[in-house]
Tab-separated table of C-alpha atoms in Angstrom:
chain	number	residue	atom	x	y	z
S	118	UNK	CA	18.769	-0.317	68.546
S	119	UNK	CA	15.120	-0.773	67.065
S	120	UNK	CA	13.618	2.359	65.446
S	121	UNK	CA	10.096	2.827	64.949
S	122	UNK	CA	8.084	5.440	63.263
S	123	UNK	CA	4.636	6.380	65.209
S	124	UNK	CA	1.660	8.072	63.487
S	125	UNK	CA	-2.087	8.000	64.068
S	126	UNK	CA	-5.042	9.776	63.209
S	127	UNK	CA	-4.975	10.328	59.855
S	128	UNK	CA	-8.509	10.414	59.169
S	129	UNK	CA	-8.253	10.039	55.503
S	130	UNK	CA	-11.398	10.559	53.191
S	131	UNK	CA	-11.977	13.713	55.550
S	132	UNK	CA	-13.683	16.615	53.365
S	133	UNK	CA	-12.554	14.497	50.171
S	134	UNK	CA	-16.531	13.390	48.525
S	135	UNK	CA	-16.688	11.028	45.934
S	136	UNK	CA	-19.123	13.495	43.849
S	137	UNK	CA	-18.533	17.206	44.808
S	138	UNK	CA	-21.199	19.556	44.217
S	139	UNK	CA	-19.206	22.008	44.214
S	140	UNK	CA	-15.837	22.731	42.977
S	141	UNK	CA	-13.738	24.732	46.049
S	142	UNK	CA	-10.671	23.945	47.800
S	143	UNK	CA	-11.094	21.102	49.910
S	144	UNK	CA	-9.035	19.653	52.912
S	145	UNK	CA	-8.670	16.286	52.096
S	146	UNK	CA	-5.912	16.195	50.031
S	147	UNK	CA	-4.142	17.699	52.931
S	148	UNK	CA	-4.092	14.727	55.086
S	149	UNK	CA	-3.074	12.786	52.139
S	150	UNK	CA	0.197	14.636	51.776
S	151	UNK	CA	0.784	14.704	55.756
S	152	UNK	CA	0.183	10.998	55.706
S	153	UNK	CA	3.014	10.362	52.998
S	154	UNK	CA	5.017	12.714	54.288
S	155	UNK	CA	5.098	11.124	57.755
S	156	UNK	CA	6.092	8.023	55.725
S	157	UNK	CA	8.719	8.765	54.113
S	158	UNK	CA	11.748	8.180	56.749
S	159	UNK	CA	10.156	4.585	55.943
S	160	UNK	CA	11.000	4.958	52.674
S	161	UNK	CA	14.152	5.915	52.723
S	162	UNK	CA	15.705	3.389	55.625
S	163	UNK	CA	15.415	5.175	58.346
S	164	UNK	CA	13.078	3.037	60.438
S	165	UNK	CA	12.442	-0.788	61.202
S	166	UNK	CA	9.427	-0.593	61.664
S	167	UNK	CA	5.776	1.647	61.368
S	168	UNK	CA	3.175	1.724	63.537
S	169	UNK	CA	0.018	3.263	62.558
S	170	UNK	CA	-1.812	4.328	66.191
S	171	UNK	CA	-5.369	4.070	64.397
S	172	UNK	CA	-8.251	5.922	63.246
S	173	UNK	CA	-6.847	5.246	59.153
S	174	UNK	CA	-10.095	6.499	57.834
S	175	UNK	CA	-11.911	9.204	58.904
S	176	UNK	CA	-15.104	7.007	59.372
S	177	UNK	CA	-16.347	3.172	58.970
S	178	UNK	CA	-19.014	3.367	55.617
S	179	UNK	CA	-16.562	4.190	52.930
S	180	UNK	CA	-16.188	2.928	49.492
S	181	UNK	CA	-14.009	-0.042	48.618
S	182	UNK	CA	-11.756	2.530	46.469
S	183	UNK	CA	-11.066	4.908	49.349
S	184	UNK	CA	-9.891	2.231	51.515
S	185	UNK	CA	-7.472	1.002	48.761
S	186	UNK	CA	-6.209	4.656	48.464
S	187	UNK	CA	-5.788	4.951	52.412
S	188	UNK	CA	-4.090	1.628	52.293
S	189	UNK	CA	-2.116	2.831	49.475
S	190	UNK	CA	1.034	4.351	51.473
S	191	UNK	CA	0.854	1.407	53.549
S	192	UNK	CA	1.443	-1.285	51.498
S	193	UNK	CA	4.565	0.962	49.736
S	194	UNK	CA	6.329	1.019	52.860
S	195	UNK	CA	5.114	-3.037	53.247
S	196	UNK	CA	6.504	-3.615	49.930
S	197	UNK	CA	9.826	-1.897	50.515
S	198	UNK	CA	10.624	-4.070	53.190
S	199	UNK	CA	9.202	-2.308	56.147
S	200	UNK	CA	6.694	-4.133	58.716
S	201	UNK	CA	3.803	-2.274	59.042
S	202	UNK	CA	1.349	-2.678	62.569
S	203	UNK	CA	-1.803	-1.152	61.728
S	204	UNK	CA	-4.393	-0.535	64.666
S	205	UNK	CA	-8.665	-0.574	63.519
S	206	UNK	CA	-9.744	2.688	65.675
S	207	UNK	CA	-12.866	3.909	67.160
S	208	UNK	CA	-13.648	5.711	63.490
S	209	UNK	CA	-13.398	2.669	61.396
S	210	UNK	CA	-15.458	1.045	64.104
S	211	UNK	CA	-12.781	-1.042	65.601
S	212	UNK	CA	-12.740	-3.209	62.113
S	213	UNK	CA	-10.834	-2.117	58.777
S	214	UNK	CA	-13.495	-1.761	55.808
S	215	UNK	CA	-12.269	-4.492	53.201
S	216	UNK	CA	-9.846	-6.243	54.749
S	217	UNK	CA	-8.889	-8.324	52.300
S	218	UNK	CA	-7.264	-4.980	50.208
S	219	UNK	CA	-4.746	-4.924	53.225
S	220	UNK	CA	-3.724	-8.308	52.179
S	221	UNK	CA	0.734	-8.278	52.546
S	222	UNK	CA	3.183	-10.062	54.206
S	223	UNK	CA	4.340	-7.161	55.912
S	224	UNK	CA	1.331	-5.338	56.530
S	225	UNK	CA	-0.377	-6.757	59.842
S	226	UNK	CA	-3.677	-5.886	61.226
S	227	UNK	CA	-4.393	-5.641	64.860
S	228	UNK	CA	-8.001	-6.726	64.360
S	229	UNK	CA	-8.574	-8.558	67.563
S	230	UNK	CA	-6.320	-9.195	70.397
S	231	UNK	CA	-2.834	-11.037	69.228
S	232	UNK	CA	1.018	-10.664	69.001
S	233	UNK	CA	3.085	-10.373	65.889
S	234	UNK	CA	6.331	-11.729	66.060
S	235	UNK	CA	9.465	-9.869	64.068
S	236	UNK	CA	12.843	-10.624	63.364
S	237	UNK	CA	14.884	-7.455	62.820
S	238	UNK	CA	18.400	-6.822	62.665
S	239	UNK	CA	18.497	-10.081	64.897
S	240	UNK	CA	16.192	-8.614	67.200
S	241	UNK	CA	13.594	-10.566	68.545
S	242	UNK	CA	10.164	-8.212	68.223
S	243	UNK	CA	6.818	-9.154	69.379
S	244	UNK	CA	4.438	-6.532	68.988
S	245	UNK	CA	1.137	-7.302	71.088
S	246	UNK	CA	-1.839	-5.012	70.640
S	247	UNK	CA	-5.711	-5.121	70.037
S	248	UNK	CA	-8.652	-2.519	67.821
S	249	UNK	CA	-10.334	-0.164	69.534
S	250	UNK	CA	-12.685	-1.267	72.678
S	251	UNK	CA	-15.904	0.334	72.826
S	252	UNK	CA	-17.025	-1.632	75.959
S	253	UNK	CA	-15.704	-0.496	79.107
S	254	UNK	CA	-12.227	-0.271	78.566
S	255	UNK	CA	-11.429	0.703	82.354
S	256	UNK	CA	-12.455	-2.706	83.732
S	257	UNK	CA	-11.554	-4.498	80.570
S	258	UNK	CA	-7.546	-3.443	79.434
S	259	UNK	CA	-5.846	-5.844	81.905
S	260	UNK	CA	-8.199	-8.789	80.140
S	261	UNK	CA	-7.339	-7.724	76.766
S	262	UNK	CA	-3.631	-7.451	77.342
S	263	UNK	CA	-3.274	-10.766	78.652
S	264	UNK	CA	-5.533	-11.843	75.607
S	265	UNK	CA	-3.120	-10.557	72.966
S	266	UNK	CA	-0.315	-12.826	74.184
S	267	UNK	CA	2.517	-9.711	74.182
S	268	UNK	CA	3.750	-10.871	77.932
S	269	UNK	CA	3.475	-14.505	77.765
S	270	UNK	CA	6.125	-14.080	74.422
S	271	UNK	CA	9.863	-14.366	75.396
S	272	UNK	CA	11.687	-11.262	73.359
S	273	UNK	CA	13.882	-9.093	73.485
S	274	UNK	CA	11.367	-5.601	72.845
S	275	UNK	CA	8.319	-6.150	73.656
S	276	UNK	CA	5.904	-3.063	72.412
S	277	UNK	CA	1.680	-2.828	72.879
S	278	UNK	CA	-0.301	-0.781	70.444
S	279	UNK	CA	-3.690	0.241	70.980
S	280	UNK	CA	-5.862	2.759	70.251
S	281	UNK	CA	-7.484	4.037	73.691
S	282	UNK	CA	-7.230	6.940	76.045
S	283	UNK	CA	-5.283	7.016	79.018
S	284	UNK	CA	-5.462	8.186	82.314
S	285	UNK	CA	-3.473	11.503	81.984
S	286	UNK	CA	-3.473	12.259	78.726
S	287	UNK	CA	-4.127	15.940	77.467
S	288	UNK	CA	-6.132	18.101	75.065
S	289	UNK	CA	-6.436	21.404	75.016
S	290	UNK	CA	-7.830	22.630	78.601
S	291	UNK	CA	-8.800	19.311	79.639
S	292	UNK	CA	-7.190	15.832	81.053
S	293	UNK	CA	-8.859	12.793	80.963
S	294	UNK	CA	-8.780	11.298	84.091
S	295	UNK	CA	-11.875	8.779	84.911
S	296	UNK	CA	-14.519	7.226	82.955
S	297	UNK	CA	-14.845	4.113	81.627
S	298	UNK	CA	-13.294	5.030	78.517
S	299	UNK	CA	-9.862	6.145	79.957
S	300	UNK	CA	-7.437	3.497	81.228
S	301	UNK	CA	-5.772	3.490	84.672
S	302	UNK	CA	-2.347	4.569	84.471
S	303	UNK	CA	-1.392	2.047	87.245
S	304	UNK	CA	-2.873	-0.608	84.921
S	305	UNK	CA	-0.137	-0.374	82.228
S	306	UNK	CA	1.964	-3.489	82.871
S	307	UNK	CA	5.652	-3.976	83.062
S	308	UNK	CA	7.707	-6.026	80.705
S	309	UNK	CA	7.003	-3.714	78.027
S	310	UNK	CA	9.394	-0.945	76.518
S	311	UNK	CA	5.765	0.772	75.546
S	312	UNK	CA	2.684	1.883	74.710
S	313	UNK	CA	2.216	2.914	71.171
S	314	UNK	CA	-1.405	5.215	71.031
S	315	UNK	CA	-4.014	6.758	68.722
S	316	UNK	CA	-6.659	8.671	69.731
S	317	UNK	CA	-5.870	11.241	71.116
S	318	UNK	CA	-4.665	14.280	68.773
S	319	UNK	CA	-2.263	15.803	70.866
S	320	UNK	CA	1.203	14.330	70.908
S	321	UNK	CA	2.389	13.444	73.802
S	322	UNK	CA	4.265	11.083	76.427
S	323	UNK	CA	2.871	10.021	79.342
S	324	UNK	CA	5.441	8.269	82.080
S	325	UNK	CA	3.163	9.134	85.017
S	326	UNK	CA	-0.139	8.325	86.880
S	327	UNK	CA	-2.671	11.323	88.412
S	328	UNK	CA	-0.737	10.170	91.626
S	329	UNK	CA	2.457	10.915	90.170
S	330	UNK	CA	3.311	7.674	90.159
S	331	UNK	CA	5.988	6.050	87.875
S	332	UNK	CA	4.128	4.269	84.735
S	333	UNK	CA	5.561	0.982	84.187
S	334	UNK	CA	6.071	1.553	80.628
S	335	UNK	CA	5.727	5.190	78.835
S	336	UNK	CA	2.654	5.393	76.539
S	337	UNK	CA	3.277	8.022	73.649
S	338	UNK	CA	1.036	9.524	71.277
S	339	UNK	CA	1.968	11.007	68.093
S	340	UNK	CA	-0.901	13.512	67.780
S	341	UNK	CA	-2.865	13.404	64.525
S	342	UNK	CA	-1.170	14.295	61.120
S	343	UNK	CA	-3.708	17.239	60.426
S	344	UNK	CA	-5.856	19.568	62.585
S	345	UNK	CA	-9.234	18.326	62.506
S	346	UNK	CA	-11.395	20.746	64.433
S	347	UNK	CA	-10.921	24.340	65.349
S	348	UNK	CA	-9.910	23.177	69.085
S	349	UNK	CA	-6.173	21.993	67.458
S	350	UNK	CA	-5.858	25.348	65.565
S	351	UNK	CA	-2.628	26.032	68.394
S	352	UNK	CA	-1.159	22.492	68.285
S	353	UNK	CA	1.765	21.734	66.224
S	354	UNK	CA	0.977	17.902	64.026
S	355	UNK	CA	3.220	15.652	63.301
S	356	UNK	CA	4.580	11.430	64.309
S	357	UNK	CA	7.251	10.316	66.437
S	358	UNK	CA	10.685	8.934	65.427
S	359	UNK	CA	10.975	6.194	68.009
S	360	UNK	CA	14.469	4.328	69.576
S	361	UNK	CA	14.529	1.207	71.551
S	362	UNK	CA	17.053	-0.386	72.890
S	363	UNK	CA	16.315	-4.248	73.471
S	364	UNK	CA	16.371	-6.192	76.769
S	365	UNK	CA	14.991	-9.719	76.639
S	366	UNK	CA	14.861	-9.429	80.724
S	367	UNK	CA	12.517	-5.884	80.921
S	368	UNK	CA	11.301	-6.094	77.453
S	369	UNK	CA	13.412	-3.409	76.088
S	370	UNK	CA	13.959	0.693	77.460
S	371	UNK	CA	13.403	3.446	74.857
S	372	UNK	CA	16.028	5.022	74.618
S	373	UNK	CA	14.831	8.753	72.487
S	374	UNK	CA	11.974	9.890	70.659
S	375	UNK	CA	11.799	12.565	68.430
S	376	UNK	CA	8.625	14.460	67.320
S	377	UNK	CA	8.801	15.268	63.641
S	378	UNK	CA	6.225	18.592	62.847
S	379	UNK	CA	4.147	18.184	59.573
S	380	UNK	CA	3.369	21.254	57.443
S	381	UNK	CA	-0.601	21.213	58.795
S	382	UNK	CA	-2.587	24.532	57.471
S	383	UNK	CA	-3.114	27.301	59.896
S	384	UNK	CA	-6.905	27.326	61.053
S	385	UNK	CA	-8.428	30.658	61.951
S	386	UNK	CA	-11.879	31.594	63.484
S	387	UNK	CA	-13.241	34.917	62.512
S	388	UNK	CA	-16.265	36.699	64.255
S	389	UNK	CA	-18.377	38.913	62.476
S	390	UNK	CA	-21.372	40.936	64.438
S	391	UNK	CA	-24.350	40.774	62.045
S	392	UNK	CA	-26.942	43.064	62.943
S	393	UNK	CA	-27.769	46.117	61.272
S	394	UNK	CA	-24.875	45.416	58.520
S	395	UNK	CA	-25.928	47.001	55.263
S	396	UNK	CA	-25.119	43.837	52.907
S	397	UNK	CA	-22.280	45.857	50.842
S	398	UNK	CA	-20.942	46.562	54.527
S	399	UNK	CA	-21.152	43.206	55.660
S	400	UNK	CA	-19.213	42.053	52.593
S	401	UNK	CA	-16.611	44.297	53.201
S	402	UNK	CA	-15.880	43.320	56.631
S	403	UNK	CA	-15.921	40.019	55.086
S	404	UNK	CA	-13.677	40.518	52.514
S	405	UNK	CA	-11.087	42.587	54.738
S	406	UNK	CA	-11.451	39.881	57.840
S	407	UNK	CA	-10.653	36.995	54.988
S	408	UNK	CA	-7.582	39.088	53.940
S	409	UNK	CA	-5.986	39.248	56.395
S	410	UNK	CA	-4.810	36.186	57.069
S	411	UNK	CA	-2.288	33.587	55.078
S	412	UNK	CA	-3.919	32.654	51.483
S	413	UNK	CA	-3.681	28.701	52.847
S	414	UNK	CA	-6.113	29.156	55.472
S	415	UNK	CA	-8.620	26.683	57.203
S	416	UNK	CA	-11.688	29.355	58.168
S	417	UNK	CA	-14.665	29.107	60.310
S	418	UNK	CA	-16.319	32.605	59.785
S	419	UNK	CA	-18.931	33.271	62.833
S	420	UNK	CA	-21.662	35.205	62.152
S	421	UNK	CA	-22.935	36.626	65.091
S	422	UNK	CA	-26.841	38.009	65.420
S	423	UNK	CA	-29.556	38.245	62.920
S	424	UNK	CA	-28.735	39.290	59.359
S	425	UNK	CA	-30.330	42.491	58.082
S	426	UNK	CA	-32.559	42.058	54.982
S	427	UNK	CA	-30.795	41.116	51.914
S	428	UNK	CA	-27.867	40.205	53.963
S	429	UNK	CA	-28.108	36.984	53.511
S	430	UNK	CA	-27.033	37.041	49.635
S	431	UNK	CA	-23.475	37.787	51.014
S	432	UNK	CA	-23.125	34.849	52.617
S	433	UNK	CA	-24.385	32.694	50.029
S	434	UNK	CA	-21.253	30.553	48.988
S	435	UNK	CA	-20.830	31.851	45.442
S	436	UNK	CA	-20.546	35.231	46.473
S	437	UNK	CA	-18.269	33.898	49.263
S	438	UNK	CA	-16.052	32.333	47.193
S	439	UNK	CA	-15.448	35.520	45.217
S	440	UNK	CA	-14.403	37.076	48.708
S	441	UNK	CA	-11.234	35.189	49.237
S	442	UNK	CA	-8.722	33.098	47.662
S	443	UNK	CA	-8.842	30.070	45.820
S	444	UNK	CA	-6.863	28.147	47.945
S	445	UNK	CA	-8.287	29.301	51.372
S	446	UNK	CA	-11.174	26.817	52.774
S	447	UNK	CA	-14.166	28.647	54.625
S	448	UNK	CA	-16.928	27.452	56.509
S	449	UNK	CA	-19.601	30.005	57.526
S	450	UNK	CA	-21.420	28.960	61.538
S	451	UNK	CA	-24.106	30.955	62.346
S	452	UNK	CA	-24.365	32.248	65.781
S	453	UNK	CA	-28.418	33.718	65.707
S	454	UNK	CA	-31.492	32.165	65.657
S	455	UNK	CA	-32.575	33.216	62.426
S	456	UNK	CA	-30.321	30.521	59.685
């Protein structure tokens, strides 16, 4: 038995700035923690192996010192002995920023199409995958998969990691099914035990087509580590404990998978209707909304309609920031046309 930890998404250098302004509680440290807590059955010898779905960073134009921090976890579970498959996705713009920080024996980078091959526990891995495709990835996955090699290798698990959507897959409300962004179920291939994915935030396992079909291999997603917009506020976060059972004829069956939840912070949207508040009765609606909920919340207030005249010096963020607690994040979105 092979087991492999799955995460994705963990978008780090989200709401972390270089040179605050301001001094407030901030959400980037958040998917810092969430990132090493996901690791740590790595450290601790739980796992053979990590694969990180994609989508490191939470964009492409960072600084050199950010990337190094991101990397940081990485290379601790590369330098405890673990392999670590890393996958460039669509938010570093299919390339990792200063590659040559990522430099380890047992840290690999999925940077174009190719196939690493492992030796674990006398297992014969080979680990095919390729970064995030921006061009047409409907017509071009079949391409791509033969390009990376992971079919042609003779082993005895046989795993692809990308970074795509496919057919199937779910977010809140809404499953992708066509475009030329989202793969064709029918188009996984066999000879794999599976698909390893990033990019979408909800975790997930997919083992059938729109059709109902049988997938030839089941593609799983561990969600992202932290809630990133209000849309996730319901969706538990977390990354997948993975076990495979090798088969050099089929490529190797998975055999479990277990969805580990991370502590994410609760994310609340609060509506407040505007017009013809008094400001001292605006901020106290504010101020009772705010306290009502946990003292580690994530909130979007609303405000809804024009503000009456001196309103507006309540929703400055100073005086905000006196209307809740220090460790509760607030963004105000204005709902009017007046801003």
């Amino acid at each position: 038995m092979i087991k492999v930890l799955l995460l994705a998404d963990t978008h780090l250098g989200f709401d972390l700035p270089s040179r605050p302004r301001v001094e407030k509680k901030r959400r980037g440290p958040d998917f810092f923690a969430n990132t090493r807590l996901a690791l740590e059955p790595a450290l601790s010898g739980q796992v053979d192996l990590v694969v990180h779905g994609g989508d490191l960073l939470y964009r492409s134009k960072v600084p050199a010192g950010l990337v190094l921090q991101a990397l940081e976890p990485l290379l601790e579970v590369a330098d405890f002995g673990v392999p670590v498959m890393l996958v460039p996705g669509n938010h570093e713009r299919s390339a990792l920023p200063y590659p040559l920080l990522a430099s380890h024996e047992n840290l690999h980078i999925l940077d174009q199409p190719k196939t690493v091959e492992l030796e674990i526990n006398g297992t014969h891995l080979a680990i095919g995958g390729f970064p995030y495709e921006r061009e047409n990835i409907r017509d071009r996955f079949s391409a791509l998969v033969v390009e990376c090699g992971v079919l042609a290798v003779a082993a005895d698990l046989r795993l692809l990691c990308l970074h795509q959507t496919v057919e199937g897959s779910r977010v809140k409300g809404y499953t992708f099914r066509s475009g030329a962004d989202i793969i064709r179920g029918r188009e996984i291939p066999g000879g794999l035990a599976a698909v390893l994915g990033g990019h979408i935030h909800r975790s997930q396992t997919l083992t059938r087509d729109l059709t109902g079909s049988q997938l030839a291999a089941p593609v799983l997603y561990p969600g992202s580590v932290e809630r990133t917009s209000f849309a996730e506020r319901d969706e538990p976060k977390g990354y997948l404990i993975l076990e495979f059972k090798a088969d050099s004829k089929s490529g190797g069956v998975l055999e479990r998978s277990e969805f580990r939840e991370l502590p994410a912070r609760p994310l609340f949207a609060v509506a407040v209707d505007a017009p013809d508040l008094e400001p001292e009765v605006l901020e106290r609606r504010i101020r009772d909304e705010l306290g009502l909920l946990p003292n580690d919340a994530v909130v979007q207030l609303r405000i809804d309609g024009k503000l009456a005249p001196g309103a507006e010096n309540v929703i400055r963020a100073a005086n905000l920031r006196k209307l809740h607690p220090e460790t509760m994040t607030v963004t105000v979105r204005f709902r009017s046309q007046r801003r």
